Coordinates of C-alpha atoms and ligand atoms in Angstrom, one line a residue:
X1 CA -24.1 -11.0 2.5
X2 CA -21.2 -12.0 0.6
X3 CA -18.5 -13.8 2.4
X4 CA -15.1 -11.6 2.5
X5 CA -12.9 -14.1 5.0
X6 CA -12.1 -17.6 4.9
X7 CA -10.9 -19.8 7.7
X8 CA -7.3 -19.9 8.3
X9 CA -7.2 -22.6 11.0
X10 CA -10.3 -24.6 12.8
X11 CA -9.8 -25.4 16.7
X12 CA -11.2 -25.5 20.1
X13 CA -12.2 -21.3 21.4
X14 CA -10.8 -20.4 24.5
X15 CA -12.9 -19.3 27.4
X16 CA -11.9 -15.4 26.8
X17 CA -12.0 -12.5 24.9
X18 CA -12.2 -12.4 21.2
X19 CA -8.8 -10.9 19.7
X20 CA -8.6 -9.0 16.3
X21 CA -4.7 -8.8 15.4
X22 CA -5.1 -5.6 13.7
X23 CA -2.1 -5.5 10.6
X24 CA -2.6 -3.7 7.7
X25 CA -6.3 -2.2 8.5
X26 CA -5.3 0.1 11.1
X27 CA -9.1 1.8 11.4
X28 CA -12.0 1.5 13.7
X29 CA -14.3 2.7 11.2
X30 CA -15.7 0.6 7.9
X31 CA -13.2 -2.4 8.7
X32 CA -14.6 -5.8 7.9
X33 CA -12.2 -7.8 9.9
X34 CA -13.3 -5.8 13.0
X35 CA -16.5 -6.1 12.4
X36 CA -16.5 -9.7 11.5
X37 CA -14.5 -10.1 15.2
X38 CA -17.3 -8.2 17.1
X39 CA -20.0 -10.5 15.3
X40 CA -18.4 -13.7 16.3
X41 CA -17.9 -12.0 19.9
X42 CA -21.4 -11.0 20.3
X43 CA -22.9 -14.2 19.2
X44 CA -20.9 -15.8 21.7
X45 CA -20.9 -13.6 24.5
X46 CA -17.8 -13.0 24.7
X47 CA -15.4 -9.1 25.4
X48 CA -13.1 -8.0 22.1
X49 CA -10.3 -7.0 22.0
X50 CA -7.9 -5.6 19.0
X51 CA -4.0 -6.2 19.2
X52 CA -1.3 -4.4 17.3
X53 CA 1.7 -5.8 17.2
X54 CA 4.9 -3.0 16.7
X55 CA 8.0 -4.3 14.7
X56 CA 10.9 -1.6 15.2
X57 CA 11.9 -2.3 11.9
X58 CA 9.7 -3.3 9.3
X59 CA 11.1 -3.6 5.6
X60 CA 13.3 -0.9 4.9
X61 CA 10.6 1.7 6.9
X62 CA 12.1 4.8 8.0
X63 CA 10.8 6.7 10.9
X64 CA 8.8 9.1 8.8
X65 CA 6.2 5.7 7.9
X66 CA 6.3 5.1 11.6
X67 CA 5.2 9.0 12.5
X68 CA 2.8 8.4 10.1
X69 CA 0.9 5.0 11.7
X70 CA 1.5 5.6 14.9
X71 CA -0.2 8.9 14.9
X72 CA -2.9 6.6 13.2
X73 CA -2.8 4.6 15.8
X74 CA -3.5 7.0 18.1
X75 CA -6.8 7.5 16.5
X76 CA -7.5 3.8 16.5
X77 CA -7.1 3.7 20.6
X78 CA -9.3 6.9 21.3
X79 CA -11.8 5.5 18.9
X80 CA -12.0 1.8 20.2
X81 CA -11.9 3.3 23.9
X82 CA -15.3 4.5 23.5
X83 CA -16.7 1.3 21.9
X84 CA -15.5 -0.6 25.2
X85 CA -12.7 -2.4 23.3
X86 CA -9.8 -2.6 24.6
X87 CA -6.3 -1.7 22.7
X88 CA -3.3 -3.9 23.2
X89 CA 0.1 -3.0 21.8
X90 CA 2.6 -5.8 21.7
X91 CA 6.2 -5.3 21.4
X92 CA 9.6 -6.7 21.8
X93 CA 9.3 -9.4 19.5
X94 CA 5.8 -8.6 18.0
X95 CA 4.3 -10.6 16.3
X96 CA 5.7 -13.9 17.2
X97 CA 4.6 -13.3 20.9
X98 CA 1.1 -12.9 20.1
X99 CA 0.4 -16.8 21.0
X100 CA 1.6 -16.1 24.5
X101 CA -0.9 -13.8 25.1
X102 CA -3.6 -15.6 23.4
X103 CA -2.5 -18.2 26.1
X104 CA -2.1 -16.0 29.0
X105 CA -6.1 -14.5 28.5
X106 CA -7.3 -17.4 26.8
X107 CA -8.2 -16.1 23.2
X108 CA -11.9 -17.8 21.9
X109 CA -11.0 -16.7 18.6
X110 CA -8.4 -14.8 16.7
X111 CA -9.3 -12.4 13.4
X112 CA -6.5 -10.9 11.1
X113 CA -6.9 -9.0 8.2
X114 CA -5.2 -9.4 4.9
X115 CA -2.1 -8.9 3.1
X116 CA -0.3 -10.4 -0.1
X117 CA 2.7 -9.5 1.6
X118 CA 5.5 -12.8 2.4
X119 CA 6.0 -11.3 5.8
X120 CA 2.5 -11.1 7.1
X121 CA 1.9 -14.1 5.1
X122 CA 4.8 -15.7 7.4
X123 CA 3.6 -14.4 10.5
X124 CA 0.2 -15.8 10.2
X125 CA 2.1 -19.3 9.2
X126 CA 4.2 -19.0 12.1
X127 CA 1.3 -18.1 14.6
X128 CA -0.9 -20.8 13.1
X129 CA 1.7 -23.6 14.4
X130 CA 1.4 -21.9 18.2
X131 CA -2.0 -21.2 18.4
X132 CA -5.1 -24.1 18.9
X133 CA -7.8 -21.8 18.7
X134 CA -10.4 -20.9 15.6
X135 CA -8.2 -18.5 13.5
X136 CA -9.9 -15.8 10.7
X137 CA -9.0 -14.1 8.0
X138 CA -11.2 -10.9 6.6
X139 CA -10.0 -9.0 3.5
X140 CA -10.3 -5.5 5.1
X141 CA -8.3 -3.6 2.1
X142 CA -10.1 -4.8 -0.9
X143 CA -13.5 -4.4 -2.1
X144 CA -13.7 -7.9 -4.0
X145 CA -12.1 -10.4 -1.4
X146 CA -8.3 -11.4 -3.4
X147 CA -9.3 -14.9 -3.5
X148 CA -12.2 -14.1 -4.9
X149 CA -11.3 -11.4 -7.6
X150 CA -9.7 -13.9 -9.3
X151 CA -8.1 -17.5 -8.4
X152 CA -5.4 -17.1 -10.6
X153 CA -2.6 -14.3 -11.3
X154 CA -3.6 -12.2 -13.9
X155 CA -1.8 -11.3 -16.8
X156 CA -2.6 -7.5 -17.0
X157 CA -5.6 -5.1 -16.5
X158 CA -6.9 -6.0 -19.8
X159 CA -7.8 -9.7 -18.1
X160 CA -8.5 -8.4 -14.9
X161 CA -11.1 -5.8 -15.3
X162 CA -13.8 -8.1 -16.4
X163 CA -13.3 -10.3 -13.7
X164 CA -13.3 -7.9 -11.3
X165 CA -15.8 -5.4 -12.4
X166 CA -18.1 -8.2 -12.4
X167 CA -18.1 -8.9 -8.8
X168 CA -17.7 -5.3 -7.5
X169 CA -21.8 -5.2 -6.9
X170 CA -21.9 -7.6 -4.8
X171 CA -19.2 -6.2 -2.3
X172 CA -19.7 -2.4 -2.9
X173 CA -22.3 -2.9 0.0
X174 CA -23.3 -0.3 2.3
X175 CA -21.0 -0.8 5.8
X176 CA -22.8 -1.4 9.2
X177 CA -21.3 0.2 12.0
X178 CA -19.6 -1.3 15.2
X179 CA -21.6 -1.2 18.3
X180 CA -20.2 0.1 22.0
X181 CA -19.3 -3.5 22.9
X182 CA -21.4 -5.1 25.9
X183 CA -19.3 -7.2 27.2
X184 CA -16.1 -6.3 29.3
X185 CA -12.8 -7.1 29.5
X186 CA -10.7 -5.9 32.3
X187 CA -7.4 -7.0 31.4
X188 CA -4.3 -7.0 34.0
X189 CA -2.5 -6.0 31.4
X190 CA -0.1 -3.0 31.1
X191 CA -0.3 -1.6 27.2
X192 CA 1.8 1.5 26.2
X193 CA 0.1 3.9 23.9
X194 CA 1.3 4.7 20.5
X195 CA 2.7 7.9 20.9
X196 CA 4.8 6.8 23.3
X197 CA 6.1 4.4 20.8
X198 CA 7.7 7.1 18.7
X199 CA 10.4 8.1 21.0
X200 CA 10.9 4.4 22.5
X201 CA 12.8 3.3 19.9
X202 CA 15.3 4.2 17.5
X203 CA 13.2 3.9 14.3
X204 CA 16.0 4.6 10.8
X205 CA 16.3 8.2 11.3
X206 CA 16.9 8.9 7.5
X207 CA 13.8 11.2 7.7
X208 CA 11.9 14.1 8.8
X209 CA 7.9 13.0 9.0
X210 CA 5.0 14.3 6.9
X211 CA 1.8 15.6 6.7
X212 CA 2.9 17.5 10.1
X213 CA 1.6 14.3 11.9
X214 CA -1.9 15.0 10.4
X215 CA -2.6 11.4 10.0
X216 CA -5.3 8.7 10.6
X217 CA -9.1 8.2 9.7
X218 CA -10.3 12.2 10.2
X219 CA -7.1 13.3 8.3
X220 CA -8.1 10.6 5.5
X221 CA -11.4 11.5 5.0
X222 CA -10.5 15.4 5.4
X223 CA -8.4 14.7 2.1
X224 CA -10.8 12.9 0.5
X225 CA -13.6 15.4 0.7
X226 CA -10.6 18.1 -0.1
X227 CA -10.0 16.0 -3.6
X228 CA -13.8 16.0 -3.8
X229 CA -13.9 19.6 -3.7
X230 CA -11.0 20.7 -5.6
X231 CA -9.9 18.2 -7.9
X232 CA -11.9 15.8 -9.1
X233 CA -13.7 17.3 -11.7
X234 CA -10.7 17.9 -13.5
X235 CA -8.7 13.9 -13.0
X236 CA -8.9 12.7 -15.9
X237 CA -7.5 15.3 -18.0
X238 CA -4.9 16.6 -15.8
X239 CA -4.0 13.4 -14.2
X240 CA -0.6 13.1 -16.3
X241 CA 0.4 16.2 -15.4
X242 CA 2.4 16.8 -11.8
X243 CA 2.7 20.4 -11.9
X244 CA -0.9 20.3 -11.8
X245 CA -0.9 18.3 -9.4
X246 CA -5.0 17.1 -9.3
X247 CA -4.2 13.5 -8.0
X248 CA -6.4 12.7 -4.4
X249 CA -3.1 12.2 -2.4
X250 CA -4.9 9.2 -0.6
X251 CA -2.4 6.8 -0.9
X252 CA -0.6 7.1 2.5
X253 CA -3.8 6.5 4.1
X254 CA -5.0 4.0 2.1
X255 CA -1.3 2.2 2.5
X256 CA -1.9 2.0 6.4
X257 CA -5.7 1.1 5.9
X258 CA -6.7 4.0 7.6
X259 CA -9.4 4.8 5.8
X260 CA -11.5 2.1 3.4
X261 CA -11.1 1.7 -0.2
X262 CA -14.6 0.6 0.0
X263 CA -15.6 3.9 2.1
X264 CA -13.9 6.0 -1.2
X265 CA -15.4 4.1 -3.9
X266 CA -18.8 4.1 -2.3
X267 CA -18.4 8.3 -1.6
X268 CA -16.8 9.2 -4.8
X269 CA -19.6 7.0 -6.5
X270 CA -22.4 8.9 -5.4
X271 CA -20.8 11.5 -6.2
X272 CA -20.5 10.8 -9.5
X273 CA -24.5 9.8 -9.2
X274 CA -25.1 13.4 -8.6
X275 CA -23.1 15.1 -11.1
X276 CA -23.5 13.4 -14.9
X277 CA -20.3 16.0 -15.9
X278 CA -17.8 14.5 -14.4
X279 CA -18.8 10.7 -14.7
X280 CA -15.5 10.5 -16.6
X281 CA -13.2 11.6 -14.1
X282 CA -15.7 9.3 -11.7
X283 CA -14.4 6.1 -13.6
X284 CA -11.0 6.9 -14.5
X285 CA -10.3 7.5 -10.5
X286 CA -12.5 4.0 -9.8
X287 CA -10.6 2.4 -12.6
X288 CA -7.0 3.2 -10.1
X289 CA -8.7 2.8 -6.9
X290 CA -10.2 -0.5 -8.0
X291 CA -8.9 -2.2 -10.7
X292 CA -5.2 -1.1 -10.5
X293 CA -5.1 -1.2 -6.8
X294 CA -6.5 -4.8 -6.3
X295 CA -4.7 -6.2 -9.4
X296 CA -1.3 -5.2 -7.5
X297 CA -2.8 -7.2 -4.6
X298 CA -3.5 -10.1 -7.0
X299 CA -0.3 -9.9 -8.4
X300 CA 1.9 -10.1 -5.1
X301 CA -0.8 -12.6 -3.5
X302 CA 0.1 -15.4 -6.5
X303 CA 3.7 -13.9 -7.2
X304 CA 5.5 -15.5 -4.5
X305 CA 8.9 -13.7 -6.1
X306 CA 7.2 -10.0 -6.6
X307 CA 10.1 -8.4 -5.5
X308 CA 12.6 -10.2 -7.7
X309 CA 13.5 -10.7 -11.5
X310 CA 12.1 -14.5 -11.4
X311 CA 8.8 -12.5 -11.0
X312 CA 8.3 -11.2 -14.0
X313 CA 6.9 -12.4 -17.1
X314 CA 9.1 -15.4 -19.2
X315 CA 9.5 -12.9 -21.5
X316 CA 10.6 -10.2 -20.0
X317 CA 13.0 -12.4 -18.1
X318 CA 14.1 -13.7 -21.5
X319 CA 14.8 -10.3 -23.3
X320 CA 16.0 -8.9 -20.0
X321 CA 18.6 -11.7 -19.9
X322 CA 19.3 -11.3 -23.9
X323 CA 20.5 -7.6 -23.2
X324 CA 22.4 -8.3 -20.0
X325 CA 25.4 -6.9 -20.9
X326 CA 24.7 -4.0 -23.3
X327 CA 27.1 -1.4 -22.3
X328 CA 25.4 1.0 -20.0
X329 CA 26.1 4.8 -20.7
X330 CA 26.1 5.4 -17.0
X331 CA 25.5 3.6 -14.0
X332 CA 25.1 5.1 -10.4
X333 CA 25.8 3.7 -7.2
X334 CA 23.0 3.5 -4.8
X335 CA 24.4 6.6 -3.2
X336 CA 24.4 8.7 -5.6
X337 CA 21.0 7.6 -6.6
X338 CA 20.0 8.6 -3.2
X339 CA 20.8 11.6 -3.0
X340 CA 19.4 12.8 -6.4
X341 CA 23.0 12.7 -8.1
X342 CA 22.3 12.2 -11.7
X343 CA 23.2 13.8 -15.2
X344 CA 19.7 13.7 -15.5
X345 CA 18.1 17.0 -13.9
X346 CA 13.9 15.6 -13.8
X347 CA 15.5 12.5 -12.2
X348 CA 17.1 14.5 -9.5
X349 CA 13.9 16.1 -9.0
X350 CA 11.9 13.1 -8.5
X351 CA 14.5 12.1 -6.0
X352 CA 14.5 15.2 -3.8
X353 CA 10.9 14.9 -4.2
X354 CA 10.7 11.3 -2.8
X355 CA 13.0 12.4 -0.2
X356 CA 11.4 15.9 0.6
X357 CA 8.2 14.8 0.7
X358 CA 7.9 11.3 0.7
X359 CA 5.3 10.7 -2.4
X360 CA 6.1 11.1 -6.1
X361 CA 3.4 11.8 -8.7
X362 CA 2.1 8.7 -10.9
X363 CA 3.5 9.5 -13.8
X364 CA 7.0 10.2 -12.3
X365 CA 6.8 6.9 -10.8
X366 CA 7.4 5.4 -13.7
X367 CA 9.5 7.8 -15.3
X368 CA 11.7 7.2 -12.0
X369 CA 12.0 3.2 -11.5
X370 CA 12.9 3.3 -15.7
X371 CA 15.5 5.6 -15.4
X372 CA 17.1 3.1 -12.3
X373 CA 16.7 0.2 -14.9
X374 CA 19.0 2.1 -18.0
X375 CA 21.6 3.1 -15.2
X376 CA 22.0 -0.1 -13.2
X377 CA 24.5 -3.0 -14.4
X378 CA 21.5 -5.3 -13.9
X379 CA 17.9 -5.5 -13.6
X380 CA 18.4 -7.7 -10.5
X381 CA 20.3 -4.6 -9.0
X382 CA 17.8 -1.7 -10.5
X383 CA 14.7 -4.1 -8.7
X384 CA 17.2 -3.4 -5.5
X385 CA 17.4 -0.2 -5.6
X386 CA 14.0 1.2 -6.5
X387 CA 12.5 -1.2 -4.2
X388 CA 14.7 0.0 -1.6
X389 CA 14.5 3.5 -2.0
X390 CA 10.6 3.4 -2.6
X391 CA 10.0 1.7 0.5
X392 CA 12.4 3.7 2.7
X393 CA 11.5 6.8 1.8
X394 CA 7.7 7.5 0.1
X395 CA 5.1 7.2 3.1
X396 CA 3.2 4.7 0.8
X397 CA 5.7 2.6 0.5
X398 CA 5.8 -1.2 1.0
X399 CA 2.5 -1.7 -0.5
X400 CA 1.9 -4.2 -3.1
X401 CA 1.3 -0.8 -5.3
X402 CA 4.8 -0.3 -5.2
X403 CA 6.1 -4.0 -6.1
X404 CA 3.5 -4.0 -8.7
X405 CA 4.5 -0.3 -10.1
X406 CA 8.5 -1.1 -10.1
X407 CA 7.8 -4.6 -11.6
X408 CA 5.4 -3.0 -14.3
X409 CA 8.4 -0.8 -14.7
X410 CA 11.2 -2.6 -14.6
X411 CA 10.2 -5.9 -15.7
X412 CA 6.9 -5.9 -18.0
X413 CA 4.6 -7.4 -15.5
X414 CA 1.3 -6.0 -16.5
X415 CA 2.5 -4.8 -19.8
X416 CA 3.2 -5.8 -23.5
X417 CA 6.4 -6.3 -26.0
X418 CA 7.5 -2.9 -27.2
X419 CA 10.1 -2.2 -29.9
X420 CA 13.5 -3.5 -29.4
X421 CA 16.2 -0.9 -27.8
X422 CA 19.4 -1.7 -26.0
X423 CA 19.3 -2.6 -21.7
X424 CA 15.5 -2.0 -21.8
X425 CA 15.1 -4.9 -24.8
X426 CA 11.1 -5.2 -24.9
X427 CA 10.6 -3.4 -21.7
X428 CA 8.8 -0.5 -22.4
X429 CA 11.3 2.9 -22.9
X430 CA 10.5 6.2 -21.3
X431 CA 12.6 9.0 -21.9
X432 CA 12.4 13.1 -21.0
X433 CA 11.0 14.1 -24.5
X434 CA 8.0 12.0 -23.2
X435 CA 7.9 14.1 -20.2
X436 CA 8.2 17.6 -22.0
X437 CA 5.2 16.3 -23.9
X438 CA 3.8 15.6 -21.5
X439 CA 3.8 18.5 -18.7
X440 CA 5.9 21.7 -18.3
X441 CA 9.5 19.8 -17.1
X442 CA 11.5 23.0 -16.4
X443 CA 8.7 24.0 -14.2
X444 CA 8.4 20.8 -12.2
X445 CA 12.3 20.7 -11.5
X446 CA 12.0 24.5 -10.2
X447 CA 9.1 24.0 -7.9
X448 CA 11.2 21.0 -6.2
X449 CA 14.5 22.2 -5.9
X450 CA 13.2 25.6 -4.6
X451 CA 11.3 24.0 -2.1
X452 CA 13.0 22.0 0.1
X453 CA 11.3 20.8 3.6
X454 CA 12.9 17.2 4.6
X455 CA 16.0 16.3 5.4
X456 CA 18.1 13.7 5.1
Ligands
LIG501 C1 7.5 2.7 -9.8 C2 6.2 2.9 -9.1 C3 6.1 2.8 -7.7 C4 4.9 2.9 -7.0 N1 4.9 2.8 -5.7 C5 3.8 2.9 -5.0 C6 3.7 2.7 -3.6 O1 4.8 2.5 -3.0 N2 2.5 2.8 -3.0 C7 1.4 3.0 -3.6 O2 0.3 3.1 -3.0 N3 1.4 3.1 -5.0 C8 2.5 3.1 -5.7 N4 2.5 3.2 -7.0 C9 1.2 3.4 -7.7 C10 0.8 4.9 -7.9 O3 1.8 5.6 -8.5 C11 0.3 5.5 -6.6 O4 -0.7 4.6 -6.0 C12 -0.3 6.9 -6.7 O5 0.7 7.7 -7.2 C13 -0.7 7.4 -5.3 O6 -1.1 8.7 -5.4 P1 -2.6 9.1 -5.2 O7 -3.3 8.4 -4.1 O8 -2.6 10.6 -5.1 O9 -3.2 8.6 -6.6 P2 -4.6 8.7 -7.2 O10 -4.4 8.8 -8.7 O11 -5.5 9.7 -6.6 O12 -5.2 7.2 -7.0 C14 -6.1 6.8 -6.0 C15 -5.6 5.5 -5.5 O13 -5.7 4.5 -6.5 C16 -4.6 3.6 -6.4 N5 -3.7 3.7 -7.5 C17 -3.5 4.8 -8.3 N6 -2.6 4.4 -9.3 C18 -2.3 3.1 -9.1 C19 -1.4 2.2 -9.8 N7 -0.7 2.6 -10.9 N8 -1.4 1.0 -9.4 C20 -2.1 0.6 -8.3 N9 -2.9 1.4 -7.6 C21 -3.0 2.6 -8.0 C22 -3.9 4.0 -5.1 O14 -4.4 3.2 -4.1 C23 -4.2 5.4 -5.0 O15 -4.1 5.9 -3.7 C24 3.7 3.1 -7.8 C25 3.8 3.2 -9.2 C26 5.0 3.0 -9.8 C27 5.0 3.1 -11.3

């Protein structure tokens, strides 16, 4: 089998249980770095155990993203209960006081899964300098390991692909399943559940949740089968197109690794297998869920500045810089951008919807993080703003997707030199005559504004 961790830190195993710090995989089913942990426990007779470690505030996430993976988590405790693996939830200053427990059972050997991510990346540098014990990392979220899609940041799709697509066989690999775990670990340890988490603290209230709390692994694959069903067939041709809306609405899940990426491509291929009509639809969805997704991971993993102007391409920076101070026709304040209070009626729309419901379509996406750009007095301040409001408010947010679409956006990361045009320079332009081409825009704007169901 193909080897999807690497060694973070060698050192001398505890006597105890086997942890697996559970981060951005939150699923008992088809994850890698749980199943990697239960390996190394088995072979060594040792009890496993998964951590997760709660942050009351994590990037700009408001309490809507914490509804969301908690209920998740929830799941996750039932579901490792009945394998005989215990579920620790760490607080109060989670993560950094993971190495006092390691010490206090005496860890053999701690797992982690993966994310591009400087925070997580900081955590596990952090916990490396307190901890003496073998330390793991499994790349639970993508089907080709990062550091082994490619070793280098990739200029666009175009360069990726090929790379990629090349090694997808040898990870698109059936997944085994965990086993009940034989060997116990009776902990003296009092662990809250999740649930009990939501009301603990005072998570930014800026929102109501989603998805009436239908979250986790069954909810996930429930939406799967339900895209399956309804709206594959008809992806590729309709995928533009938000008031027809045929997109598989799997990104919240897939955000809080509750279901696999691996599980989807490896369901949605046989699929395909079985019905020769809609292999095109097949591959444009793989063609997202594959390329585009892991190319955003390979983009923040070697882009230490993916948040920021100095992260995007030198020339993007360069014609970026060159039209600095082209007047601006209007400019918002963060405010007013927040609360959908633009000249510009589709923009308002995607706002409410962001805020109503948490998700925007793809295409609006873009249409969106543009618009900030041609209103903002800089792109330093647009980057700001969208990457603010994106990870505050849509369910997906904070997700190397999201740096990834708002730098592809904003600053040409991914992209090519387009014609010349005042603030945008050679970013590429997108205006609403490309939208009315596009999809019925009167329509869309109706079915938001007529529909309200958050708050703010
Ligand atoms: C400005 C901007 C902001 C974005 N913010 C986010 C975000 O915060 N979180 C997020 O997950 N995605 C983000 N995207 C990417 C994309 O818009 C979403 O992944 C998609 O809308 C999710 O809906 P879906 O699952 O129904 O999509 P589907 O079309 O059904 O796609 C299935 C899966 O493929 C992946 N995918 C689809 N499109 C892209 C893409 N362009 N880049 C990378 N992966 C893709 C996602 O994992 C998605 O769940 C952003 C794009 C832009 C342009």
């Amino acid at each position: 089998m193909k080897e999807r961790g690497r060694i973070l830190q060698n050192g001398i195993p505890g006597e105890g249980p086997v942890a697996y710090w559970m981060n951005r995989d939150q699923r008992v089913e088809d994850n890698w770095a749980l199943l990697e942990a239960q390996k190394y426990a088995l072979l060594n007779k040792k009890p496993l155990l998964v951590v997760f470690c709660l942050t009351p505030h994590f990037l700009s996430a408001s309490y809507r993203a914490y509804h969301f993976m908690l209920h998740g988590l929830h799941e996750v405790r039932q579901g490792l209960l009945g394998l005989n693996i215990p579920f620790i939830l760490l607080e109060q200053e989670a993560p950094l006081s993971l190495p006092n427990l390691i010490k206090k059972i005496d860890v053999s050997a701690l797992f982690t899964d993966f994310s591009p991510l400087r925070i997580k990346k900081e955590w596990v540098e952090q916990i490396k300098k307190d901890i003496a014990i073998p330390f793991y990392e499994i790349d639970a979220h993508n089907i080709v390991p990062c550091w082994e899609a490619s070793t280098k940041k990739e200029y666009s799709a175009r360069t990726f692909r090929p790379r990629i697509l090349k090694k997808v066989p040898d990870f698109l690999t059936p997944i085994p399943s965990l086993i009940r775990h034989p060997y116990n670990e009776t902990l003296a340890l009092k662990t809250a559940a999740p649930l009990e988490m939501l009301t603990k603290y005072h998570y930014p209230q800026k929102t109501l949740p989603l998805y009436g709390g239908k979250a986790g692994y069954t909810a996930g694959m429930e939406c799967l089968q339900k895209f399956i069903k309804k709206k594959l067939r008809v992806y590729k041709e309709l995928r533009n197109d938000p008031t027809n809306n045929v997109l598989s609405q799997l990104s919240p899940f897939l955000h809080f690794g509750q279901i696999a990426p691996q599980r989807v491509a490896i369901v949605i291929k046989k699929h395909g297998e079985n019905h020769e009509s809609i292999r095109d639809s097949v591959d444009s969805f793989l063609e997202e869920l594959i390329v585009r997704r892991e190319l955003a991971d390979n983009f923040c993993f070697y882009t230490p500045s993916y948040d920021c102007f100095e992260g995007f391409p030198q020339w993007a920076q360069k014609t970026l810089d060159e039209h600095r101070w082209d007047p601006r026709k209007f400019t918002y304040t963060l405010e007013e951008l927040e609360h959908g209070k633009t000249h510009d009626q589709l923009w308002n729309a995607c706002q409410l919807d962001i805020l109503f419901h948490g998700k925007l379509h793809s295409w609006l996406r873009m249409y969106w993080a543009k618009k900030i750009l041609e209103w903002s007095k800089s792109p330093e301040e647009a980057m700001k703003a969208a990457i603010y409001l994106n990870d505050c408010y849509e369910i997906d947010g904070r997700d190397p997707n999201g740096y990834a679409g708002i730098a592809w956006s904003i600053g040409g990361v991914h992209d090519r030199a387009w014609p010349e045009r005042q603030i945008f320079g050679k970013i590429r332009y997108m205006n609403d005559s490309g939208a009315k081409r596009k999809f019925h825009v009167k329509q869309y704007i109706e079915s938001i504004t007529s529909n309200p169901i958050g708050q703010l």
